[in-house]
Structure formats: structure tokens, C-alpha cells
């Protein structure tokens, strides 16, 4: 994961620390100075701030006191519960926080080697497809000798305050963290993919089957070291941070710190009894104000669980902000869930391995329609297909595909008036099996994301074998920005950008000819095929001027719905297009019949239902079975 780490703003931690140790001076970061500009967009809002180093706040500072945990974090005078909740989740994953806090033992204050302290620290975040190493000094903002922002339970523990400062540096100032999306922070800490789940839309409170399926997904993400957050949606300004009678807070991000199936009963009965509760544990970043309903810290429900089980779950009766709920109650009260899954791409893992394709692109507005790459969403039919286009293949009969579109962060430049994200999204179209030039007319749309002005949009979709084109767009045409497209499939998808509008002219064009006609061949279905078996395994091959397109095999049918397309740029329009049908056999495939089509260049669309014919005899003989084919033909090569 860290084969390549980029120094943020060109600041190399090791070089800067060595210079400080040689000079005997503590590091003062010129890129993030101890001034009000580092704190605020538009002037001081909290009074006189004094910047102090940890040794000015306590005698024995440490990064960690008794290890690292979710209880180390308390939100300060900043509306960044989204960030603190993400940090709480991070703290529960040693393998993850050690990547965000690299060389933590070397960075720790060493009482035996006081001369190794240089007032400099560094942290790592995943930003727009790459890990960046962020250097900071350890001067922290205080009022009345107390830390203004994120702090720990222990007055001499500083990891949370220092991570927050490094994150604020990436965003430009502390105030830029006021209000945000937990999903963004989870991705920044892991390089994973965040999937939002709308519990209301999914009717999780009332649909028991859907709720149980969701719990298994949440449990799997948790068990595979993913990070999870949740919240109760606030629909009005008055609702923001309003406390419900049950103790939960609206418009507030919670960290999910554990997910379990809890065994009920005591002693041997607990082992033989099959009843288990689906349970989820959360933490309020405020470090207080917990759930007060069933299974809260001191509720009588815990008497149903053995003492050893309670100890294993870490049940404590104190107002520390952390509490358990049943998943049923969770779905009753919470409205939004964020699953940040770590996409496993290691072939050495025992878990599912994904194939990842990463594409970088830009929405660029130009006047020339063939060069414009900012066409807006599908509502803008005249310009939609002018957006960037990316083709990929699904090579299994059916495959689960994960797609994440991320725009380049704009919150990091609020002082330039560019703090708002664009509303972005994408559509997926099923295209011809041999599509290699840009789409110029709409094809079959099979899926699409929501459009939202968040940094990332995500879609999980089961797709059938075939070729697809992803069209990432802004909601409105003419908007410009950079984006990162990530595609995850079970087998390599060969994802790449479609850049050419039509076959290029070469030095051989004059001698070999240039396409005069483009024809889309759509084989819809076949009926009554007569094979060796009552139900065969047919497939179809389309051949035109030496280029072949082969469909997937359709199992156990005499009436396959092929629904495949091929696209052919034709230099010899008078030559026929051959469509052959075979039955898949273990040794030699059986020929079932063919048709030869001659398209009419003057006919834009035409559909044929044809009898299959033999190809072995001198005179074609009709065979049992028919084939339905649709042709779309154009003499303008950029019309399909």
C-alpha cells in the first residue's frame, strides 16, 4: 500500500527533522504557521489563542498513554464530529492506524533520549489515489491553557490532537473541518471504498429479511478490518444535534466500534442454546450522551448474558460515550450507515480478492462537441455523450462490480472561493462486445449512481457477461474538475478510456481503404434450434470483413435470448455479414445454422426474422430455427 508515498507540499520529514536536530531548534512549520489564518477562514471566532507545545501543557507528554483506543478522542470547539468519529473507528484497527501514524515508536517522546525531540511529527492520508506524508510542528492552539480542539481523556496524550492538526493542514485550516462527511475521512485513513446505506430507503426497520442481510454485510466489513460510521439524519436546522428521549443525538456522526452475534444464556446452556442477538456497539465522539434504551450500559437485559460474555464484549457501566444496541433497535433509530470496506487485492489472502482498475480523468469544457468533455448528466441529451467514457468487460456469467467515482477535493481551497464540491455521478451502458470507439448514440443503460455534491459516489451492481461503458459526469454541463474512477471486479476487467471517435487515418488508408459505413448488428434471439440434445448450449458468432464477435454460451436452451451486439466499420459495404450459431460440446462444437445479411446503407434501422440455413452444401438448405437480428447502419461514422 505504501510503495509510493508523496511528500505533502514537498516537505520531507526525515530531512526537516535532521536539520532541526543539527541546528538545535524546534521545528516551526512555515506552511502551517501558528497564526489565526491556520485556524479560521474569516477571522478569529473564539478569542485569544495561545499556541503551545505539549511540553508546555504537561510534564510528561506522549503520543499514546496505555495504548490507543476510541476513548482517547473527545471533540473540541469544532463541528468535526465526522472526523472524530472516523478517528474513533481508526483507533480500533491497529493495522490501519499504524499506517496513518507511521514510525510511531520513533515519533514517541523518549525520556531516555530527550535530544531526539525536534518538535516535528508526520502522518499519512490517502488523497485522490495516492498516500501523502504530512509534516507538522507540535504547536497546538489553546485557550486558558486547554486544548481548543480534539483532545484525549489523558492530559498528557496527544496523538488525536496531532492527527487532527495534520488533517487540518491538508484542508487548509482547522475551520475547514467544520462540517463534513465521515465517509471522506474513512477513505482518507484507509484508501478503501465507502458505501453509503440509506436505512430508511431500504426499509430496514420493517423488513426483517433485508435487515438480517444487512447485518451480515456489516459484520463481514467489520471482521475484515473495514471502518463503519452511522448517524441519524437531521431534517431541519433545529434538529441538528438535538437529543432524543432515548439519548441519541440527531445530525451527529457515531463511530461503530464492534459488531457481534451475542450468545444468550449462562453456563452450558449458553453453548447449547442457539439463540443469538445481532448487536452493534457505537461511540459518541463527545465521550458522553449514550443510548438509554434496551441493552444500554446498566440495563437489566445484560442479565441474560453470562459474566464471561459481558467481559468479552467489554461492557462497562460508565458514561464514556460508548454503548451497545440490538441491530433491530439500531435500524429503528438510525437512518444512515457508512461501510468503508478495504478492497483486498492481495492474491495471498484467504478472503475474496478483487481486481482493481484506477482511471484518472477530467471534465474539461470546450466549444468543439467532439473535444468537449463536460456534457452534464443524461438530462442533457445533446451533450451527455461528450463526457469522458471508460469501457470495461465483465468476463463471468455474472459478476458483482464495485464502482467508485471521486472528485478532486475542493474543500481544501476554501480561501480561493472553491470550497464547494460539484454534484457528480455516473451511468453504465451495455455496449457492443467489440466496442473500441466512443459512443455517439445512447445504448442500453443498465445502472446509474445517484448525483450528489459529495466527494465520492459509489455503486455496487451485479452485471451479466459483456462489455460496458461508464460515463462519469457532473450534473450540469460546462463544469470542470478532475476525478478518479475505481472499478473493482472478480476477474480483470481491462478498463480503459475510449478516446477515439472513429478509426484513425493512417499512411495505409489510401491503399487499404477507409471505412465508408458503420453497422451495429444486434442479435436478439433464436427459436427452435435443432441440436444433438433436446436442450443445447448455443452461442452465436458474428463475422464481418475478418472481424469476429462471439457471444457467451447460453446453457440448456433451444430458444436463447442472445441480446448481443457487434459494431463493424466497413470498407466493403456490399459484402454480407455472417451470423453463425453453434452448440457447445466438449470436443467439437456443433454447427446449428447461419444467416448472411446484406444491409441497406439507406435504411437507418431494420429488423429481420430469418430462417437458419446450412453452410455445407452447394445450395443453402433451410434448417429448423429462426433468428431475429436488428441492424443500425450509418454512413457517418460518429453517429453510433
Coordinates of C-alpha atoms in Angstrom, one line a residue, residues 12-19:
X12 CA 10.4 15.6 3.7
X13 CA 10.0 14.6 7.3
X14 CA 13.4 13.0 7.7
X15 CA 15.3 15.9 6.1
X16 CA 13.5 18.5 8.2
X17 CA 14.0 16.6 11.4
X18 CA 17.7 16.1 10.7
X19 CA 18.1 19.9 10.1

